[in-house]
Coordinates of C-alpha atoms in Angstrom, one line a residue:
X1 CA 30.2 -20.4 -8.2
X2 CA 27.9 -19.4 -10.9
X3 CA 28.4 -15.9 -12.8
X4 CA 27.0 -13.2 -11.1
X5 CA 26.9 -9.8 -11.9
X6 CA 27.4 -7.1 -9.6
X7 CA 24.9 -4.0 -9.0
X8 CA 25.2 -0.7 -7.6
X9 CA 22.3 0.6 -5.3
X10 CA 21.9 4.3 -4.9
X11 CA 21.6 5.2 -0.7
X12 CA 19.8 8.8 0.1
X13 CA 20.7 10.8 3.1
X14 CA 17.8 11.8 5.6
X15 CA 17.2 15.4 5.0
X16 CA 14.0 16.7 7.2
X17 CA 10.8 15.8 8.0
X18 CA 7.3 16.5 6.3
X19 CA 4.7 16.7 8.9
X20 CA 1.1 15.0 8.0
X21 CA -2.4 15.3 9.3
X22 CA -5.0 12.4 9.0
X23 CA -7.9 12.3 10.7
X24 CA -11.0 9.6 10.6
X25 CA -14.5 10.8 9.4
X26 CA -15.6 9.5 12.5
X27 CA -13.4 10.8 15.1
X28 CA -12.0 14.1 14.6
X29 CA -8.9 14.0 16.5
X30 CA -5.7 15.5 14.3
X31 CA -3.2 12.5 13.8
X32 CA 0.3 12.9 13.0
X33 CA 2.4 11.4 10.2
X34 CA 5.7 12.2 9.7
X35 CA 7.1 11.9 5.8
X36 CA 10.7 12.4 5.5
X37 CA 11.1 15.5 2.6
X38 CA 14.3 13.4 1.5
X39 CA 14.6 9.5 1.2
X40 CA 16.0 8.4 4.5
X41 CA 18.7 6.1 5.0
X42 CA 16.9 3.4 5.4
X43 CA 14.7 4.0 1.4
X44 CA 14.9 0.6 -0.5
X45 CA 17.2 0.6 -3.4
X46 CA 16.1 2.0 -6.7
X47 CA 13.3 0.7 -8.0
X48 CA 14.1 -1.6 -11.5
X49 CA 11.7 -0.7 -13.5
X50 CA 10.4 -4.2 -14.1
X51 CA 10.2 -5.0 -10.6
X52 CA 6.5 -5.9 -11.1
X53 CA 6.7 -8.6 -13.4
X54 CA 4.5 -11.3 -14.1
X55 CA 4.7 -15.8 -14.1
X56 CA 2.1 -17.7 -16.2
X57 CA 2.5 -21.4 -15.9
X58 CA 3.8 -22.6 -19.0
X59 CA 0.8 -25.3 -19.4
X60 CA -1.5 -22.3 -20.3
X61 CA 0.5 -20.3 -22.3
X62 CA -1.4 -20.7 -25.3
X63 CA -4.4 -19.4 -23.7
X64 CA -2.7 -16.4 -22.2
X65 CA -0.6 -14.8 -25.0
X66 CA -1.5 -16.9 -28.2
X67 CA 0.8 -18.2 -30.6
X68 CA 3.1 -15.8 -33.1
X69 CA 0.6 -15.3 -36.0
X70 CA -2.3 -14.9 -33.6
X71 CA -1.2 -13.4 -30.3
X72 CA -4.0 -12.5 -27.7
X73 CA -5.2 -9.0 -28.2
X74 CA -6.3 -8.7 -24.6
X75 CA -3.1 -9.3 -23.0
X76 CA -0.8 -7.3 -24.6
X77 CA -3.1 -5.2 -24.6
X78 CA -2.6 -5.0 -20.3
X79 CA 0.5 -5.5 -20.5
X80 CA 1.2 -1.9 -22.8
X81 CA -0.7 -0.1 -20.0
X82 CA 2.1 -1.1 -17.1
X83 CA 5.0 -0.6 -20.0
X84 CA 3.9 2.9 -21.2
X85 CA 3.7 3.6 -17.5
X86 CA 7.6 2.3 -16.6
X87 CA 9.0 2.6 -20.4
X88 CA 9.4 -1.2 -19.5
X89 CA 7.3 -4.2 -20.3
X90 CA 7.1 -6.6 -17.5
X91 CA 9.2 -9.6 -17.6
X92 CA 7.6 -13.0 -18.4
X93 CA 8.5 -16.0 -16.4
X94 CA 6.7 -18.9 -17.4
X95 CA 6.7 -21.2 -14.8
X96 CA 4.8 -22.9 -12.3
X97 CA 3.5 -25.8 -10.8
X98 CA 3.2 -28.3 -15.0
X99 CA 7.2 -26.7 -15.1
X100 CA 7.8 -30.5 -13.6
X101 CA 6.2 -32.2 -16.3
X102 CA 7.0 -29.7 -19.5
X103 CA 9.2 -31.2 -22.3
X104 CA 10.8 -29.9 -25.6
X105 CA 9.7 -32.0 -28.7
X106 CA 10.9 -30.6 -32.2
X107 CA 8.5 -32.7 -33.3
X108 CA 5.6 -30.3 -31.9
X109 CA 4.7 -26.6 -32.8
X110 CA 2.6 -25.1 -30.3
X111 CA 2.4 -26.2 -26.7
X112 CA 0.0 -29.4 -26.6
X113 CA -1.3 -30.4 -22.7
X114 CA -1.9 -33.8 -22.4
X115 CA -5.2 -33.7 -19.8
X116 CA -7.5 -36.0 -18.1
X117 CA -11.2 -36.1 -18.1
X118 CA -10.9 -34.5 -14.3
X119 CA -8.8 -31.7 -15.8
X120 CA -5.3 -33.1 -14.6
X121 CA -2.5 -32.3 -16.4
X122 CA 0.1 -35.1 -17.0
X123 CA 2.0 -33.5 -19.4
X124 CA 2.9 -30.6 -21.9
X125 CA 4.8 -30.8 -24.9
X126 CA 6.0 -27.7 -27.2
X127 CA 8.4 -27.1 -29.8
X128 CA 9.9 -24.3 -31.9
X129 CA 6.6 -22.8 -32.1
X130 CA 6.5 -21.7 -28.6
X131 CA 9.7 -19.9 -28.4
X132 CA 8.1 -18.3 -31.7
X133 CA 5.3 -16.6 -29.8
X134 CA 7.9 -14.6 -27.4
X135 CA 8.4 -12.7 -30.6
X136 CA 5.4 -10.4 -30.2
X137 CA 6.2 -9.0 -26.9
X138 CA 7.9 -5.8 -26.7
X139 CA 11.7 -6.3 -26.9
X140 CA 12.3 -4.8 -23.5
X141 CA 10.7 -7.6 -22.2
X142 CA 12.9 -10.5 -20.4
X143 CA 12.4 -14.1 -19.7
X144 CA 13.3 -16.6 -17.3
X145 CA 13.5 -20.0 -18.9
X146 CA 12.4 -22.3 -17.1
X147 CA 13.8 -25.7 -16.9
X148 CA 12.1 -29.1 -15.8
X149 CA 14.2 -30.7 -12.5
X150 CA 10.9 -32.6 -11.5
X151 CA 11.2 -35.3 -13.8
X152 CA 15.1 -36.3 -12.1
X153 CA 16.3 -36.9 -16.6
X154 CA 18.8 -34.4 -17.2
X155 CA 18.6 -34.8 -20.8
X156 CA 14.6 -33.1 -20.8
X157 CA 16.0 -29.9 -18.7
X158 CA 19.3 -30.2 -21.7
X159 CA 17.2 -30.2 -24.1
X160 CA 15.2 -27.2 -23.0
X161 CA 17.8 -25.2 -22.2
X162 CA 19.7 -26.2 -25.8
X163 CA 16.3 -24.8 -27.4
X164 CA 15.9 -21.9 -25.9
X165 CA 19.4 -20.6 -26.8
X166 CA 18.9 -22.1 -30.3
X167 CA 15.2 -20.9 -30.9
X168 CA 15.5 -17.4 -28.7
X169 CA 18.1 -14.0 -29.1
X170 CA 20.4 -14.6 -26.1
X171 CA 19.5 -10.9 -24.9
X172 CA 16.0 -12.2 -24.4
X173 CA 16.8 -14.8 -22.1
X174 CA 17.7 -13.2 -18.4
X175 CA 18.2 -16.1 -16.9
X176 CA 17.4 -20.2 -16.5
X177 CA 15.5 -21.7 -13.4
X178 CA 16.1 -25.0 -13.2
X179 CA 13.1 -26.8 -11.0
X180 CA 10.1 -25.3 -9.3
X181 CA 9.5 -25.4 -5.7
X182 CA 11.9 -28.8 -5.1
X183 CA 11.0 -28.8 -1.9
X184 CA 7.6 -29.8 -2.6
X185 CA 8.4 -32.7 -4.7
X186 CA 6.1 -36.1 -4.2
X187 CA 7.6 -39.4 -3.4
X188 CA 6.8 -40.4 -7.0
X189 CA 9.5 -37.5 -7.9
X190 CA 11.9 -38.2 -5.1
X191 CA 13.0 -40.5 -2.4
X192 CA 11.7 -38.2 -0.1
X193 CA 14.0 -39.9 2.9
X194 CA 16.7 -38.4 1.2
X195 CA 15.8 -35.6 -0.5
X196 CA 16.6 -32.5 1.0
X197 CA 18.4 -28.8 0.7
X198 CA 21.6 -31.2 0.4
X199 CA 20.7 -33.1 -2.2
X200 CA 19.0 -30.4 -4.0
X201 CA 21.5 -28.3 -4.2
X202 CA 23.8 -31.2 -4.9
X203 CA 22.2 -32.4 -8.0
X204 CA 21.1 -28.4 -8.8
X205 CA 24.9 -27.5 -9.2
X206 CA 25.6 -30.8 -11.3
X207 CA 23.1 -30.2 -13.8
X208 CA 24.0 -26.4 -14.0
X209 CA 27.4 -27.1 -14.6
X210 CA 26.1 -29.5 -17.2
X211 CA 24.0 -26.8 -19.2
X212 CA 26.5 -24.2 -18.7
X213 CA 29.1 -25.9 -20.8
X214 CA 26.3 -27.2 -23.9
X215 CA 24.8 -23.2 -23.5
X216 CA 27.2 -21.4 -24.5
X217 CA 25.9 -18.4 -23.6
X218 CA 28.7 -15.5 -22.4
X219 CA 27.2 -14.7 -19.0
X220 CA 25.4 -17.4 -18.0
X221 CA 22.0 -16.4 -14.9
X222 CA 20.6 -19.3 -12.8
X223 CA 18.1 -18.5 -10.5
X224 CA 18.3 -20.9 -7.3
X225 CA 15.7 -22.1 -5.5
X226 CA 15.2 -20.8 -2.1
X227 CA 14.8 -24.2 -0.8
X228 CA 18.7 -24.1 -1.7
X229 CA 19.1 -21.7 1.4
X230 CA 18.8 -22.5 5.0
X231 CA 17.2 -20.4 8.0
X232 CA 20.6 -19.3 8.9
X233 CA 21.5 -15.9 7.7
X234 CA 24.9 -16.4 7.5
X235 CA 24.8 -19.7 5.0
X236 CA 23.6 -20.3 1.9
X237 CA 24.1 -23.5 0.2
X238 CA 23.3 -22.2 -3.5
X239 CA 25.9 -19.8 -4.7
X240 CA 24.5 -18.0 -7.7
X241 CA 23.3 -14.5 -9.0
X242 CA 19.6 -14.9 -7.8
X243 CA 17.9 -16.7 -5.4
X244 CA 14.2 -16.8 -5.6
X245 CA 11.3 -17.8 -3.5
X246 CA 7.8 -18.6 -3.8
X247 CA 5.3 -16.1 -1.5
X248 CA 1.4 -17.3 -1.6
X249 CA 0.0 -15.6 2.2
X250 CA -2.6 -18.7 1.8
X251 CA -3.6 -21.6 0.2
X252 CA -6.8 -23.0 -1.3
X253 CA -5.2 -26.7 -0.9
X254 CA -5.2 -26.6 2.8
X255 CA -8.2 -26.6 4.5
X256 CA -7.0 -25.0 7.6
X257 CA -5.4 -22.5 5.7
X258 CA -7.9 -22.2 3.7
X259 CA -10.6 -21.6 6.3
X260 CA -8.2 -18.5 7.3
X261 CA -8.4 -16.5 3.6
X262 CA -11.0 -14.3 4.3
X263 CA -11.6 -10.7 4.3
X264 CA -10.2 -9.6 7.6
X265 CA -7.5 -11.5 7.7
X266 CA -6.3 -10.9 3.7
X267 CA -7.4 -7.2 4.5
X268 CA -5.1 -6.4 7.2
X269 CA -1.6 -4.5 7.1
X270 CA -0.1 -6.5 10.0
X271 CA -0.5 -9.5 8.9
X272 CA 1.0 -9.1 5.6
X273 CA 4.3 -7.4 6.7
X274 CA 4.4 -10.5 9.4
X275 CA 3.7 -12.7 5.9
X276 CA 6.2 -11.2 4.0
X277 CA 8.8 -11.5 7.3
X278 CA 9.2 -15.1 6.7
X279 CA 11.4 -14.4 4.0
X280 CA 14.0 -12.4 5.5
X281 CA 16.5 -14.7 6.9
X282 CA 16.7 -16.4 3.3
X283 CA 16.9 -12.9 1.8
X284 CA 19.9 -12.4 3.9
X285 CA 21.6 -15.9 3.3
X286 CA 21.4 -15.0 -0.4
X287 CA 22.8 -11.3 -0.2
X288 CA 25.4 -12.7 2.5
X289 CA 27.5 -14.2 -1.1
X290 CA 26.8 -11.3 -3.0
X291 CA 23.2 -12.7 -4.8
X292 CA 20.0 -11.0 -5.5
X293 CA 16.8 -12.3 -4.1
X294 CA 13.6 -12.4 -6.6
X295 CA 10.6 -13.8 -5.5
X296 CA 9.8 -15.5 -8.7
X297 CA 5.7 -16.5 -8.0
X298 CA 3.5 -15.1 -5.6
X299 CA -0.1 -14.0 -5.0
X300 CA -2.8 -14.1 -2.4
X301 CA -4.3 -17.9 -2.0
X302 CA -2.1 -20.4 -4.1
X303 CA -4.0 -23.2 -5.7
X304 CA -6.1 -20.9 -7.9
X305 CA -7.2 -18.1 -5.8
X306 CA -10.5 -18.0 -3.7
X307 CA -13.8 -17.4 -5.6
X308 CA -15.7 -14.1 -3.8
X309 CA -11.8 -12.6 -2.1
X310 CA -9.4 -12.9 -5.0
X311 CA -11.6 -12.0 -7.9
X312 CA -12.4 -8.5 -6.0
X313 CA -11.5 -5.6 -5.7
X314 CA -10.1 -6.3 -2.3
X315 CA -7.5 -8.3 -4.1
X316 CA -6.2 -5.0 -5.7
X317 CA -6.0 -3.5 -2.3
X318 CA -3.3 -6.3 -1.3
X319 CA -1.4 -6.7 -4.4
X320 CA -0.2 -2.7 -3.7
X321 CA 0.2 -3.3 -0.3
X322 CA 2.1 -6.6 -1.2
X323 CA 4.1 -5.5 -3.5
X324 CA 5.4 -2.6 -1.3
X325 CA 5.9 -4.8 1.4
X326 CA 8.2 -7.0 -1.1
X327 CA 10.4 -4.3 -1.6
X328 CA 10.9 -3.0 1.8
X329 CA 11.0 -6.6 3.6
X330 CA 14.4 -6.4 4.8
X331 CA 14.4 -2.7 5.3
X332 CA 12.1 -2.1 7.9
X333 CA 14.3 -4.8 10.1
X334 CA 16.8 -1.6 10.9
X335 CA 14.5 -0.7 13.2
X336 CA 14.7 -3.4 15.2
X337 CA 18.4 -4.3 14.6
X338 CA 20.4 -1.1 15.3
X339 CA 23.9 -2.0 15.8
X340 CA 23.8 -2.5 12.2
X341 CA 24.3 0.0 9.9
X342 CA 21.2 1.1 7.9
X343 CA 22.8 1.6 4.9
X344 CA 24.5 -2.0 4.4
X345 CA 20.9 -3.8 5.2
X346 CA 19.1 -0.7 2.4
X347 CA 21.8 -1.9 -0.2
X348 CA 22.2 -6.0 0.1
X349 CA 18.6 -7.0 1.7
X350 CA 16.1 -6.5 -1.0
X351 CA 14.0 -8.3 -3.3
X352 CA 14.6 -7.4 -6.7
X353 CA 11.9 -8.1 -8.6
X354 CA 8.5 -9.9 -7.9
X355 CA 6.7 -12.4 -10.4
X356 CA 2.4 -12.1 -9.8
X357 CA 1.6 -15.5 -10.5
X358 CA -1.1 -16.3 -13.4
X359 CA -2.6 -19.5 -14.4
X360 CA -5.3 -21.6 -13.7
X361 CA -6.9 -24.9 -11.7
X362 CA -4.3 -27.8 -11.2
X363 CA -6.4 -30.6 -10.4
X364 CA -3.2 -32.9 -9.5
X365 CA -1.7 -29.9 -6.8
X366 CA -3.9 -31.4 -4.2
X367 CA -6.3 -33.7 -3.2
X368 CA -7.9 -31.0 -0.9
X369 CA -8.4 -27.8 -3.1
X370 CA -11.6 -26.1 -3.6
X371 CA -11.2 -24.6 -7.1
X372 CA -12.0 -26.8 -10.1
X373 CA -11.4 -26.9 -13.8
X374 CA -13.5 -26.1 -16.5
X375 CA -15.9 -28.5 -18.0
X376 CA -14.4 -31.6 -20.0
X377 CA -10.8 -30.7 -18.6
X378 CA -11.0 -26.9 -19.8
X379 CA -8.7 -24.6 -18.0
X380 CA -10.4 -23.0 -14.6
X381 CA -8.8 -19.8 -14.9
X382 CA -7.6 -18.9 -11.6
X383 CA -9.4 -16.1 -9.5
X384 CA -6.4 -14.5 -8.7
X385 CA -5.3 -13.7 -12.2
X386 CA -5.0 -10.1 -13.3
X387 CA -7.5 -11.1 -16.7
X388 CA -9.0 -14.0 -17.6
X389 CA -7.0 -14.6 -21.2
X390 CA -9.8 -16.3 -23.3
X391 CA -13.8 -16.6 -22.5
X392 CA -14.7 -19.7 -20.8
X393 CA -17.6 -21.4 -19.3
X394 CA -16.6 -21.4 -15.8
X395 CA -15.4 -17.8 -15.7
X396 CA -17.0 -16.1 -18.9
X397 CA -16.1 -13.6 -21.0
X398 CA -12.4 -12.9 -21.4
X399 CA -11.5 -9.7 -19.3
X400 CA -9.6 -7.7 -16.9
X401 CA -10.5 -8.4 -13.4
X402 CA -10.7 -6.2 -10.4
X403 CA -6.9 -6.6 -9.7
X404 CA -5.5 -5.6 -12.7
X405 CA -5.8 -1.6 -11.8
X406 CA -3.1 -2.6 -8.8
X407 CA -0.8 -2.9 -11.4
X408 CA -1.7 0.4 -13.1
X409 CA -0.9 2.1 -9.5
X410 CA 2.2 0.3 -8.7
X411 CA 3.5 1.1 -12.3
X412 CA 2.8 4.7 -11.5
X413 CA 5.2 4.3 -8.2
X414 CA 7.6 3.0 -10.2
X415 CA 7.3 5.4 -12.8
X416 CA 10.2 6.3 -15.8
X417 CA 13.1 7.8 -13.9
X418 CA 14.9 4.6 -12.9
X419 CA 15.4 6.8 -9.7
X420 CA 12.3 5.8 -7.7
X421 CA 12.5 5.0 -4.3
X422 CA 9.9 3.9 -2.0
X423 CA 9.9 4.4 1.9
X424 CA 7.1 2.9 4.6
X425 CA 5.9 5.3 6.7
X426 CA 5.1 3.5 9.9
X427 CA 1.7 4.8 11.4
X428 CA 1.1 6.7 13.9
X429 CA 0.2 5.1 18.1
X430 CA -3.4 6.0 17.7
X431 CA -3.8 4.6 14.2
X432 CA -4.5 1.2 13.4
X433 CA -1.3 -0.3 11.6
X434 CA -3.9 -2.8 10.7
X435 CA -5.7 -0.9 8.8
X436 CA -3.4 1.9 7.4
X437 CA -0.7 1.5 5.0
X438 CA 1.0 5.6 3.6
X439 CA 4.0 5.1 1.4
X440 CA 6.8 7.9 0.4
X441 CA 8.0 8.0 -2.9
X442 CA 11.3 9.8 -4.1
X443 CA 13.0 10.5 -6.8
X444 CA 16.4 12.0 -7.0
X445 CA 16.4 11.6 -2.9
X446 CA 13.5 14.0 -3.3
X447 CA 10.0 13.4 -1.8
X448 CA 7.7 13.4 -5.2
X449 CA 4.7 11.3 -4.4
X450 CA 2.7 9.7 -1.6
X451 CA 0.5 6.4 -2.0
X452 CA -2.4 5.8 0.9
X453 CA -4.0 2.7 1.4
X454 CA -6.9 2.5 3.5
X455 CA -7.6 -1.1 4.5
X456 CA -10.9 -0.4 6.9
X457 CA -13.4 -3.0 5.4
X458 CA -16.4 -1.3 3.1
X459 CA -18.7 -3.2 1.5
X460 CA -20.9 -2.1 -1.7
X461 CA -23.6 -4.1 0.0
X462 CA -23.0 -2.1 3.2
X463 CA -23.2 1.2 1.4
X464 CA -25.6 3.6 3.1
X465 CA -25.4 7.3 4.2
X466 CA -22.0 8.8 3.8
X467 CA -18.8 6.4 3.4
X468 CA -16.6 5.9 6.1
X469 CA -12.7 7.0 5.3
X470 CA -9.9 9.5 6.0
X471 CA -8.9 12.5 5.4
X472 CA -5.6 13.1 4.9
X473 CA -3.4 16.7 5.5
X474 CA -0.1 16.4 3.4
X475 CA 1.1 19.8 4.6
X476 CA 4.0 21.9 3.3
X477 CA 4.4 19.2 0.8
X478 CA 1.3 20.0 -1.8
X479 CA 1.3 22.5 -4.1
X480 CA -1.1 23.6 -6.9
X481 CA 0.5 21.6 -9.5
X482 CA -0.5 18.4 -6.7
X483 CA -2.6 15.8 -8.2
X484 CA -4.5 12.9 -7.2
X485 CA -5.3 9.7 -9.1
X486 CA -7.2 7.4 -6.9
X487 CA -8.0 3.8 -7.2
X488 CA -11.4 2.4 -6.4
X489 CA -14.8 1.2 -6.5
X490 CA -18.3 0.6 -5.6
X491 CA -17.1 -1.6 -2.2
X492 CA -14.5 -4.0 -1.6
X493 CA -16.6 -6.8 -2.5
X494 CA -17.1 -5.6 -6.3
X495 CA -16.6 -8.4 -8.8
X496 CA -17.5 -6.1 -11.6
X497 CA -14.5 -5.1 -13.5
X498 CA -16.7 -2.0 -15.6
X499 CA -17.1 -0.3 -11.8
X500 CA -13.2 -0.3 -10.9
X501 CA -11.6 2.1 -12.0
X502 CA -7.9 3.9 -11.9
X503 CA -8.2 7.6 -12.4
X504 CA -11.3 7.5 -13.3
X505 CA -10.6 4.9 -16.2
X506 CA -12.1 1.2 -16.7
X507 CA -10.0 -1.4 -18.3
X508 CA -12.4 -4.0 -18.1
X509 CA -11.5 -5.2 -21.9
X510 CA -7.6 -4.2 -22.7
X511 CA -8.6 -0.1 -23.6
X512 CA -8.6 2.7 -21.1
X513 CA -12.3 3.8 -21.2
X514 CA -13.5 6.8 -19.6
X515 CA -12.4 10.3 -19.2
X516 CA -8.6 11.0 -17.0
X517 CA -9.7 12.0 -13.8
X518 CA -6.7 14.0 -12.2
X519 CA -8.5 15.3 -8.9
X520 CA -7.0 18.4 -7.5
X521 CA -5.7 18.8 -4.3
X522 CA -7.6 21.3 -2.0
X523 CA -6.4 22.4 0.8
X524 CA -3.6 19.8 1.0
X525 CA -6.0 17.8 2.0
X526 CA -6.9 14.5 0.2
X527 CA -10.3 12.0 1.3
X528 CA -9.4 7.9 0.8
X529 CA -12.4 6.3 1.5
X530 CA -12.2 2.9 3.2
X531 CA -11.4 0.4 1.0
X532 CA -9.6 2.7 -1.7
X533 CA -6.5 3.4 -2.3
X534 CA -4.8 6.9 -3.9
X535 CA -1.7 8.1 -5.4
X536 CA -0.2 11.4 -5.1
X537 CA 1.6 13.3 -7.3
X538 CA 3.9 16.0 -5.7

């Protein structure tokens, strides 16, 4: 069994109830939601405070965060706002789908793609220069290094791994990954009537026995693949400190599944917790030997996102919601499941930390994808990213895209504390779970902030006579000091980055710009217009 290293997670005791009114602007009737005044049970573990972190496949590193001399001003940048938010930068995994061809040369400097005319990527190459470049992020910051399993030569993922320890401080490296998604490997990769979670986790334990004794670094972290688990709760074939997963609700590369990422369906509460549900039983396998679950790459449409739904605002709507849901996957199951006992299920099924996936078109993925590369084999930056690292003809100017303020809100959640806790409030009968997501934050088992998502669908091209939303009555819990920041724009369908804002603030090219809007809360009552999220500060 590989190293792992135990945790402890902090359980609160239910302590009251907080009783809150909403009501629709178009039907009057008071609805009740009940916020618990001290984290329950059944609150998710305490929040790390990199638990939003972020993957960029390695293939476009360059492009995303520069080299050491010349890092990209933009990025870090984006990546200060979330870290003065949590007193932690988010930590970097660069990995993805070119992990399976990716290759250490000391020959090379810099990260070189070998590309066809089409845009496909056969190949990248980097050297000492690469590991350089982690040098300008802030040295809170931890990486996964990522190993390549896809090209079956165990000296290429040796030689990485040898690298990395050689080229990088060992408290910078969190863990290794060795292989991305192996259960998606090609018959040019695999003999694909024998490969399996068997034979995966087979030759994944011989190879990480192999690195382990040329690495010799004193504690040792492999992240396992899920496909290294099986649907059975109660096994798990990978014994290590972390299992992850990869989490994309659709896909771009499937047409049938791509005919189903639209608006209604992306912008709907039920179906992401039922989305998010299909991890459970591998969460469990993983926490039944003692292991962490990390969900390591994830976003909204895999294969590059979905031009008009993932570079909108809409897509900031579901990364809060998703990123919520991540953390209280296996908690709301107590529900269901009450023989046993809350607390056990609150401390060992979790996801630990979530990696938003960034990168951009990979024309070998699929034969079926709708997204394409730049001209002459230029990256397509993905509609899904957060920013769009460096200008481009296919995308334009470099910038911050619609989704990035999600990250600004769910820093905020998180906050500096290292106490946070976060608790889903179920809706009321007579309110749409579909289109209703509230959220209780607490700190120190104390209730100290509420996040509302309203998911009802408004358009900007819709917009006529008073918008639609709710209005909210947060009861005995307000005070004077309460303040709201909210999170918003123009409609859901808003592609302009300047018109998005987070309290009030644009980020549209790395700087806050804009005046701090704190809005006060009147009345204990707060307004979130459909399509618009808030944040309330107790």
């Amino acid at each position: 069994m590989k190293t792992r290293t135990p945790s402890a997670f902090g359980l609160a005791i239910c302590a009251g109830w907080l009783g809150v009114v909403a009501s629709f602007s178009t039907n009057e009737s008071v609805i009740l939601l009940e916020v618990p005044q001290r984290a329950p049970q059944h609150a998710s573990r305490i929040l790390h405070p990199a638990f939003t972190s972020l993957s960029v496949d390695p293939a476009f590193w360059m492009e995303f965060f520069g080299n050491s001399s010349h890092p990209n001003k933009l990025s870090f940048q984006l990546i200060k706002h979330i870290a003065d938010r949590t007193g932690v930068s988010p930590w970097i995994r660069p990995g993805g789908v070119t992990q399976y061809s990716s290759l250490f040369d000391a020959k090379f400097g810099e990260p070189v793609r070998e590309v066809s005319a089409a845009g496909g990527i056969y190949r990248t190459t980097y050297g000492v220069d690469y590991f350089k470049s982690f040098s300008n992020f802030a040295p809170s910051t931890k990486f996964t290094v990522t190993l390549n399993l896809g090209n079956d030569t165990l000296g290429i993922a040796l030689d990485q791994a040898k690298a990395a320890y050689r080229y990088l401080k060992a408290s910078q490296i969190w863990t290794f990954e060795l292989g991305n998604e192996p259960g998606n490997y090609k018959a040019t990769q695999r003999n694909l009537s024998t490969w399996g979670a068997d034979a995966y986790v087979k030759q994944w334990q011989n190879w990480t026995d192999a690195i382990d004794a040329a690495v010799p670094l004193k504690q040792p972290r492999w992240w396992g693949g899920s496909d290294g688990t099986t649907d059975d709760p109660n096994t798990v074939a990978i014994q290590t400190d972390l299992i992850t997963s990869r989490s994309f609700q659709y896909s771009s590369c499937r047409p049938a599944s791509n005919a189903r990422a639209i608006v209604p369906n992306i912008m709907n509460h039920t179906n992401i917790t039922s989305f998010v549900d299909i991890l459970r039983s591998k969460i469990a396998a993983a926490n039944s030997v003692g292991s962490d679950f990390v969900v390591g790459e994830f976003n909204s449409v895999s294969c590059s996102g979905k031009v008009n739904i993932t570079d909108t605002f809409g897509q900031a709507l579901w990364v809060s919601l998703e990123h919520c849901n991540f953390i209280l996957t296996l908690l709301e199951l107590t529900s269901r499941l009450e023989a046993l006992d809350t607390s056990l299920y609150s401390a060992s099924l979790n996801v630990s930390r979530v990696y938003l996936h960034q990168g951009a078109t990979l024309v070998f993925q699929s034969d079926n994808q709708e997204n394409i590369p730049g001209a002459n084999g230029t990256p397509g930056f993905s509609s899904y990213n957060l920013w769009y690292p460096r200008d481009s003809e296919l995308r334009g100017r470099a910038r911050a895209n619609p989704s990035y303020v999600s990250q600004l809100m769910l820093s905020e959640i998180v906050g500096k504390s290292r106490a946070s806790q976060i608790v889903h409030l179920s809706p009321p009968a007579n309110l749409s779970a579909d289109q209703f997501a509230a959220y209780g934050i607490y700190e120190y088992k104390k209730l100290t902030k509420l996040a509302l998502i309203n998911f009802s669908i408004f358009n900007k091209t819709n917009a006529s006579g008073d918008a639609p939303g709710i209005r909210v009555y947060i009861g005995g819990s307000g005070s004077r000091a309460s303040r709201l920041k909210r999170m918003t724009a123009p409609g859901l369908d808003e592609k302009n980055t300047d018109l998005v804002t987070w309290a009030g603030q644009t980020y549209t090219n790395g700087s806050a710009d804009g005046r701090l809007k704190l809005e006060p809360v009147i009345n204990n009552t707060v307004w979130v217009r459909d399509s618009e999220a808030v944040l309330i500060d107790l």
